[in-house]
Short mmCIF file of C-alpha atoms and ligand atoms in Angstrom, two decimals:
data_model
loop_
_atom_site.label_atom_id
_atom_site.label_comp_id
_atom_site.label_asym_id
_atom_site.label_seq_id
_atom_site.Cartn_x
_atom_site.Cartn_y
_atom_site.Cartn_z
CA UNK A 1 0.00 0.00 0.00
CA UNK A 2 1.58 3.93 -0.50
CA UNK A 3 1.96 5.66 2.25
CA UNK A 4 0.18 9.45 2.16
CA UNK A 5 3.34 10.78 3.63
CA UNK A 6 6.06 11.31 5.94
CA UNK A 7 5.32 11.97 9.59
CA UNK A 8 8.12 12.79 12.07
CA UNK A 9 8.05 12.65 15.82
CA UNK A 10 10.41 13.44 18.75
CA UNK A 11 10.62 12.39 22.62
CA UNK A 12 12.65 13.21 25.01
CA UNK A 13 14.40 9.92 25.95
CA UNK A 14 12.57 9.69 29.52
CA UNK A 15 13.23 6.05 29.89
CA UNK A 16 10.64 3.04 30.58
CA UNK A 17 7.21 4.71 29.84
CA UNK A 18 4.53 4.82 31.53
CA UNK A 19 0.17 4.25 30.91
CA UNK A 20 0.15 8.45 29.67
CA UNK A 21 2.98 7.97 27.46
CA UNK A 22 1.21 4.69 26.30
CA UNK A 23 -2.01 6.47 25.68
CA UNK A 24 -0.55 10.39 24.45
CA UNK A 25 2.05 9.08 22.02
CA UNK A 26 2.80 5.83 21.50
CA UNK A 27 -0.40 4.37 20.51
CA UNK A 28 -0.57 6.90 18.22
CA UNK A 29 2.77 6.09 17.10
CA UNK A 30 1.64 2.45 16.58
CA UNK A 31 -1.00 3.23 14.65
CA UNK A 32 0.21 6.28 12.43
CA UNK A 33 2.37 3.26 10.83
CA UNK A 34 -0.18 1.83 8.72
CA UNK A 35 -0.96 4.66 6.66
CA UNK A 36 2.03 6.97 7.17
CA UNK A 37 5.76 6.56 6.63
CA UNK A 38 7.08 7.16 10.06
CA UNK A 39 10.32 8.72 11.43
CA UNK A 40 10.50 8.46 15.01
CA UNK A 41 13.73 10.31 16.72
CA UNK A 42 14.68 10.17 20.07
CA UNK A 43 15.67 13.55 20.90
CA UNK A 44 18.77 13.52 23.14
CA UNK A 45 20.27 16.76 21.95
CA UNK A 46 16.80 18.62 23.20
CA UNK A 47 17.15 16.92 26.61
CA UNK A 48 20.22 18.60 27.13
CA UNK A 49 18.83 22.10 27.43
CA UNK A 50 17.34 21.18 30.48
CA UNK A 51 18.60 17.95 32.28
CA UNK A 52 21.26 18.91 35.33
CA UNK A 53 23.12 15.62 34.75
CA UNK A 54 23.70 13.15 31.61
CA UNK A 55 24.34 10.10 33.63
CA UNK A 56 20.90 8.56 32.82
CA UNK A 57 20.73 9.65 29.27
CA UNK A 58 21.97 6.25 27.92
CA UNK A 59 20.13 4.17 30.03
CA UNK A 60 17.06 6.27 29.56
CA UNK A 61 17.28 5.82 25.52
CA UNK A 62 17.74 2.20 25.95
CA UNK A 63 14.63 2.03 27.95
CA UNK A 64 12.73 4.09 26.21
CA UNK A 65 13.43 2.62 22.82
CA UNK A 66 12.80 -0.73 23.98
CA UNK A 67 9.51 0.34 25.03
CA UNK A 68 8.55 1.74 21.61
CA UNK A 69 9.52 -1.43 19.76
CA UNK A 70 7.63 -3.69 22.82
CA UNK A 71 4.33 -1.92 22.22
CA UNK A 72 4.56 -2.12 18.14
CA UNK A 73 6.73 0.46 16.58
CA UNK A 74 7.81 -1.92 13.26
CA UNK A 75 11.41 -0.70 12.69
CA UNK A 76 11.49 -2.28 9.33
CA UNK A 77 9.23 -0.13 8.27
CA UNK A 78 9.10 3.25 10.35
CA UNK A 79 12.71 5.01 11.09
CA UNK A 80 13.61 4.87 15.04
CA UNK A 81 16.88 6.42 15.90
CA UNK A 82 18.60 8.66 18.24
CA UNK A 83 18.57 12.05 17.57
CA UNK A 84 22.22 13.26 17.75
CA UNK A 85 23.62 10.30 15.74
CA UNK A 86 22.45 12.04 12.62
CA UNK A 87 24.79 15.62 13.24
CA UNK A 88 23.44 16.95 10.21
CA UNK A 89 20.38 17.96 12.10
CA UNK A 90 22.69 20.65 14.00
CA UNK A 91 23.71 22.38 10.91
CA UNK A 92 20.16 22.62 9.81
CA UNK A 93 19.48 24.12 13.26
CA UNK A 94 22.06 26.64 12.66
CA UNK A 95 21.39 27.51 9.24
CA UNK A 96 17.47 28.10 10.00
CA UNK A 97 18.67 30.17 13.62
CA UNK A 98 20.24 33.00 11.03
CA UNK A 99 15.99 33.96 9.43
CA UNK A 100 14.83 33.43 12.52
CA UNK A 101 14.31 37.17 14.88
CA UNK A 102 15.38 36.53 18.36
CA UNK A 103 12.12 38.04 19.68
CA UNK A 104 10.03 35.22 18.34
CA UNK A 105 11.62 32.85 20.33
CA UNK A 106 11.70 34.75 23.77
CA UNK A 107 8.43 35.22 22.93
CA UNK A 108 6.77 31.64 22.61
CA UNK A 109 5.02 30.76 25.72
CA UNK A 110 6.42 27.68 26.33
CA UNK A 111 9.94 29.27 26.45
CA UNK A 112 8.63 31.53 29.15
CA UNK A 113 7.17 28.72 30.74
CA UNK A 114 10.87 26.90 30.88
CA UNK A 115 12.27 29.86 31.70
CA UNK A 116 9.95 30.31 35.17
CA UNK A 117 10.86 25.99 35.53
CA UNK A 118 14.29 26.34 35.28
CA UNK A 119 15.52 30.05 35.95
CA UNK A 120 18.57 29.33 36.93
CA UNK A 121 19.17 27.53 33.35
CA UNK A 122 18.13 30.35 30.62
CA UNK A 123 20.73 28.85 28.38
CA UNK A 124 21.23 29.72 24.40
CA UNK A 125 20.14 26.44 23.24
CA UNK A 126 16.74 26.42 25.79
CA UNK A 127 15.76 29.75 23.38
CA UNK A 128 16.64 27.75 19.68
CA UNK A 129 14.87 24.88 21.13
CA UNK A 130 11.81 25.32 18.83
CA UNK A 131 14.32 26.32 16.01
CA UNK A 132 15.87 22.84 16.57
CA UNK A 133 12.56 21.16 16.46
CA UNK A 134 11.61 22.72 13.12
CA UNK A 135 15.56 21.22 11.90
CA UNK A 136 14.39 17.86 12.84
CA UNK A 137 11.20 18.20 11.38
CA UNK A 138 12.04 20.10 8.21
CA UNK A 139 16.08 17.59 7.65
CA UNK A 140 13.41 14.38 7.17
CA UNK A 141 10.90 16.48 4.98
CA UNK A 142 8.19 15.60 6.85
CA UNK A 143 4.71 16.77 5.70
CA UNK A 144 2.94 15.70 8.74
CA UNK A 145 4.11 16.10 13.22
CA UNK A 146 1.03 14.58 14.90
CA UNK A 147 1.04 16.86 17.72
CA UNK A 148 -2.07 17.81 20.52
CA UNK A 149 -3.46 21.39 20.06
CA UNK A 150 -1.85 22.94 22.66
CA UNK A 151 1.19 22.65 20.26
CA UNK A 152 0.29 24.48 17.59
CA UNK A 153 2.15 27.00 18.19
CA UNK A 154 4.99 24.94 17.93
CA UNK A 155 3.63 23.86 14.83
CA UNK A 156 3.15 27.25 13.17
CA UNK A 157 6.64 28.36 14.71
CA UNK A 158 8.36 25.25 12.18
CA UNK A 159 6.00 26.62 9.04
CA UNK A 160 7.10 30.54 9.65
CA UNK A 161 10.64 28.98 9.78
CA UNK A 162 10.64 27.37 6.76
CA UNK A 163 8.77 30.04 5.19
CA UNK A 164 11.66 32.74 5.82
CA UNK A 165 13.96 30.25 5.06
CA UNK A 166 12.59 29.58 1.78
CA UNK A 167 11.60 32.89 0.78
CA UNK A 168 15.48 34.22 1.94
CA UNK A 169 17.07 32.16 -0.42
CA UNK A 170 14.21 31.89 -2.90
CA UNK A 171 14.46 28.31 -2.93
CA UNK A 172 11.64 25.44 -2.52
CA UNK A 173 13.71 23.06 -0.58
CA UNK A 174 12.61 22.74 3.10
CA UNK A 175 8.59 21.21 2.83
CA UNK A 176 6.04 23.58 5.36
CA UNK A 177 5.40 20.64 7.95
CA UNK A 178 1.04 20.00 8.45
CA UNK A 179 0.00 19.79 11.88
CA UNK A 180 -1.82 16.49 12.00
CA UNK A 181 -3.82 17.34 15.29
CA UNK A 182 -4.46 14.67 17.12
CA UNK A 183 -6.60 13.81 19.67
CA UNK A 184 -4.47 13.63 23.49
CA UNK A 185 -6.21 12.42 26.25
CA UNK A 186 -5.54 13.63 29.23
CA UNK A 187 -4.13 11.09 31.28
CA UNK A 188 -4.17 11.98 35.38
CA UNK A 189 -1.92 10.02 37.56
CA UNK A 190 -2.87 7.95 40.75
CA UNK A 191 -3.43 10.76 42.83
CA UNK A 192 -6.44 10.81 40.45
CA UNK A 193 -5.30 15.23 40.45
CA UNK A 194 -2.47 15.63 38.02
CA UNK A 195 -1.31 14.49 34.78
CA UNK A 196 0.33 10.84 34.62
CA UNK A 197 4.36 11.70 35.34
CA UNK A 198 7.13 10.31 36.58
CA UNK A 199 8.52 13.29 38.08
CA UNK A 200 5.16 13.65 40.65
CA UNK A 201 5.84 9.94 41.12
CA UNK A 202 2.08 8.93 40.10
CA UNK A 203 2.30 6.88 37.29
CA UNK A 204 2.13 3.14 36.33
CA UNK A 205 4.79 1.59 34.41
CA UNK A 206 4.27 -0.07 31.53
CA UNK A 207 6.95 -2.81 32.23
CA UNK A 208 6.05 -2.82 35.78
CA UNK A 209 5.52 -6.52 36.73
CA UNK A 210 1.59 -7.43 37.18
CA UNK A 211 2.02 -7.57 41.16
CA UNK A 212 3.79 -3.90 41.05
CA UNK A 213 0.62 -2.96 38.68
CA UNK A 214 -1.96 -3.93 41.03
CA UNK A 215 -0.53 -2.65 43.87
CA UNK A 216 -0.37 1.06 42.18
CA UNK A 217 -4.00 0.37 40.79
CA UNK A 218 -5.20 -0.06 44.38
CA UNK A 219 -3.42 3.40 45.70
CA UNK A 220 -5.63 5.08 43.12
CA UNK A 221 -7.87 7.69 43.95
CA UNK A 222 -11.47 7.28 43.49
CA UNK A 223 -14.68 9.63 43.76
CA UNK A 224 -13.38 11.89 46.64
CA UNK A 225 -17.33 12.01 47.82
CA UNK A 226 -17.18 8.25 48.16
CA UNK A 227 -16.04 7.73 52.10
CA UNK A 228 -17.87 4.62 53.02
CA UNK A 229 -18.29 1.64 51.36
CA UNK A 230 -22.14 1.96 51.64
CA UNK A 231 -21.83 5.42 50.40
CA UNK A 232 -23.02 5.79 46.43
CA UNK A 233 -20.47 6.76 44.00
CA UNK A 234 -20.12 8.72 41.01
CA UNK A 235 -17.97 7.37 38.16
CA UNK A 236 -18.01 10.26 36.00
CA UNK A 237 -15.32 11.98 38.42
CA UNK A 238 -13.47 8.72 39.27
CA UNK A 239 -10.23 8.12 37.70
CA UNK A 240 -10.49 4.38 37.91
CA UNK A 241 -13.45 4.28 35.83
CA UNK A 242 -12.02 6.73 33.30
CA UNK A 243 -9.58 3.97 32.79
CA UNK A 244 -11.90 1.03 32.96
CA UNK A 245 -13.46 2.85 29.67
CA UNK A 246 -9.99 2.18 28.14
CA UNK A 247 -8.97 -0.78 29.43
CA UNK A 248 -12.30 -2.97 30.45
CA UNK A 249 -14.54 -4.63 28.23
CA UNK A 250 -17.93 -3.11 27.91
CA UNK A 251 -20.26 -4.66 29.79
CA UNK A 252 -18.32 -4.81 32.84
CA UNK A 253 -17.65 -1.29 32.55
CA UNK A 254 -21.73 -0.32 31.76
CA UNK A 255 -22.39 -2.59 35.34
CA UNK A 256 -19.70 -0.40 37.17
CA UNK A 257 -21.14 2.57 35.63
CA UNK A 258 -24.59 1.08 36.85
CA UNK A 259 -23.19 -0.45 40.35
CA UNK A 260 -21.13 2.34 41.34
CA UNK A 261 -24.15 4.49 41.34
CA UNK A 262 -26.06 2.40 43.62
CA UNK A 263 -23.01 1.14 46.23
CA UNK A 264 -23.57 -2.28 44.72
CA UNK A 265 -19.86 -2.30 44.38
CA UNK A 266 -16.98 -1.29 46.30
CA UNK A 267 -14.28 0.60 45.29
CA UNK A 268 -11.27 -2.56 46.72
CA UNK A 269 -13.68 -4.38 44.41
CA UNK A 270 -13.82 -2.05 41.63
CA UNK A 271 -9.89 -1.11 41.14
CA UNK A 272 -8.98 -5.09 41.41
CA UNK A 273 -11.08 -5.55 38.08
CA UNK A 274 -9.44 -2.71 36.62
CA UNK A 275 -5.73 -4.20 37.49
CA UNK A 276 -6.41 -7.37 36.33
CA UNK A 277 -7.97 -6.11 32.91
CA UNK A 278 -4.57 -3.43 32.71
CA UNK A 279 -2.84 -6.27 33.70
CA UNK A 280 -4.20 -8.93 30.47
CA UNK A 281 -3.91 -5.53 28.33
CA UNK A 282 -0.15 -5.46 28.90
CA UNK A 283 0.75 -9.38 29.09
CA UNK A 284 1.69 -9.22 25.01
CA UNK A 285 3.61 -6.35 25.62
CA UNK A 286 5.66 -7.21 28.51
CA UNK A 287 6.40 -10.47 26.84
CA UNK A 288 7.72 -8.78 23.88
CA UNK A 289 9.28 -6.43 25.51
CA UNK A 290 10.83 -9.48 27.69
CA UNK A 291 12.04 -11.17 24.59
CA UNK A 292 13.59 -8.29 22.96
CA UNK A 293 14.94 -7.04 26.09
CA UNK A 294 17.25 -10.28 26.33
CA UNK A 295 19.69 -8.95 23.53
CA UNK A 296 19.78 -5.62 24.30
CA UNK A 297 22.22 -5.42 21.37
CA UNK A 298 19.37 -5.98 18.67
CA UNK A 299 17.71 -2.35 20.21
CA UNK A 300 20.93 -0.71 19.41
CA UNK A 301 21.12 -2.67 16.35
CA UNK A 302 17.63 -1.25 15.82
CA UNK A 303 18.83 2.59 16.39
CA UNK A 304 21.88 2.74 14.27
CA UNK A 305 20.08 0.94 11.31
CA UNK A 306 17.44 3.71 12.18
CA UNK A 307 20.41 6.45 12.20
CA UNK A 308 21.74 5.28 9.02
CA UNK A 309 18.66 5.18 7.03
CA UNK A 310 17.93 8.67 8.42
CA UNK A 311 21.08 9.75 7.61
CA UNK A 312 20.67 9.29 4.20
CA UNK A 313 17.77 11.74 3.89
CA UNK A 314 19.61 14.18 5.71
CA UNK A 315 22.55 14.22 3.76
CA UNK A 316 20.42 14.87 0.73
CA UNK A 317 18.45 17.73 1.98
CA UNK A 318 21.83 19.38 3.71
CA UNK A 319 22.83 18.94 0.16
CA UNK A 320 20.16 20.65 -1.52
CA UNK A 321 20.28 23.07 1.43
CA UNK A 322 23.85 24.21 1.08
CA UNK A 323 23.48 24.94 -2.67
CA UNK A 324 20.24 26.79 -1.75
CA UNK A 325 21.96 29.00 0.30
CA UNK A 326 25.28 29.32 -1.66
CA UNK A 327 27.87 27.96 0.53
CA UNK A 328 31.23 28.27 -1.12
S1 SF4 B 1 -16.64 1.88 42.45
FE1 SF4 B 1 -15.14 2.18 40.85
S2 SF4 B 1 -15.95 3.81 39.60
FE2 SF4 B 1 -17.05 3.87 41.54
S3 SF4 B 1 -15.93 5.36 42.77
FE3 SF4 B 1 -15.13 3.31 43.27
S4 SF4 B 1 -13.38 3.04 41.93
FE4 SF4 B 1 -14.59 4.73 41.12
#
């Protein structure tokens, strides 16, 4: 079948993922792969405008790259690779930072954002950050970066880019990049409060083993309102049922919806369904990820194949670039 384009995605390499990266991204990912041609990058080279140490950074991409292959990323067909082990992606960076006005960047809200995270960091490559992400994007001459809505901007920041660059050297080589806007559910963590992250320390692993699952299903928090077993619930404000609608098959989750309502079921009850359906959801991928995981040599074997093949489309459009803009 032909594909109806290129897509391109980055991630920070944030190691072994967890039930929101599962359900924001990598699904997605998954999927995208039957009707897109799919370059997936691991970007390393981003993390380091805001990480305090790189001692994790290796182990991190390992992990996280594992995980992406584990839940159905098809590296014969989609490109998966490591960001910085195509360096062609840093000239394009710096070639696109000389159209692009300084202003616009301090500008962005998410670079204000960073800068109130991490003010003691304001470093030059936390401001070209979005100038890097339009390199990535534009090196692979992607036409489409699924992305949620609230990263549009980002989105229209990489078309703008390409737009100066274009029109500055009156050239057609970098493609504008489509938003594909896709749909990212909001996934809250066990505290049932904030979003799913490992940083808050509220998430669920996706290689956690099935005992390790449940016993993070059964810290979940429920309907607040719900005190006593005998009391009624509500499931339309209870986390564990917002996941049961994922993760449960329907009928059991239309007679929680039903139960719930009436205290015909207790919330012990209730969660120990849900962790044994999460837990069947995630048996084929823990296997895999099992079986890969015993020669970790065939995931690096996976990334520099990944590298090489995404070399070679970088070295053509650094090609076409250069000439574009005249190098001697
Ligand atoms: S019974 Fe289930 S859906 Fe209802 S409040 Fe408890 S955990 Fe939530």
């Amino acid at each position: 079948m032909s594909k109806k384009g290129r897509v391109f995605s980055g991630a920070r390499p944030t190691g072994r993922q967890h039930l929101g990266n599962y359900l924001g991204a990598i699904k997605n990912y998954v999927a995208l792969q039957d009707e897109y041609e799919c370059v997936y990058c691991i970007v390393d080279l981003h993390a380091l405008t805001t990480v305090d140490t790189t001692k994790d950074l290796k182990q991190n991409t390992y992990e996280m790259a594992l995980d992406w292959l584990a839940a159905g990323i098809r590296p014969e067909e989609s490109i998966v690779f490591i960001q910085s082990h195509v360096p062609q992606v840093t000239e394009l960076h710096l070639l696109l930072s000389m159209v692009t006005p300084l202003g616009k960047l301090t500008d962005l809200p998410t670079f204000k954002e960073k800068v109130r995270q991490n003010p003691n960091n304001v470093n030059y490559g936390l401001v070209g950050y979005p100038v890097l992400m339009t390199a990535d994007i534009a090196l692979y001459k992607a036409d489409s970066v699924p992305v949620g809505i609230d990263q549009a901007p980002h989105i229209e920041f990489a078309r703008e880019t390409v737009r100066s660059f274009n029109y500055r050297y009156n050239t057609k080589v970098l493609i504008e990049p489509q938003m594909k806007a896709t749909e990212i559910p909001k996934v809250l963590g066990i505290d049932g409060q904030q979003k799913m992250s490992k940083s808050l320390d509220n998430h669920i692993e996706l290689a956690a083993t099935p005992e390790e699952t449940t016993k993070r299903v059964m810290q979940m928090v429920t309907d607040p309102a719900r005190i006593k077993r005998t009391d009624p619930g509500n499931p339309d404000v209870c986390n564990v049922f917002s996941m049961h609608k994922i993760f449960s098959p329907d009928d059991e989750v239309a007679m929680i919806n039903v139960e719930c309502r009436r205290a015909g079921i207790g919330c012990v009850d209730c969660k120990k369904r849900f962790a044994a359906n999460l837990n069947k959801h995630l048996e084929p991928f823990r296997a895999k990820r099992a079986e890969i995981g015993a020669n970790p040599d065939s995931v690096m074997d996976v990334l520099n194949d990944g590298a090489k093949r995404a070399r070679a489309i970088a070295a053509k459009t650094m090609e076409e670039v250069r000439e574009a803009v005249a190098l001697p």
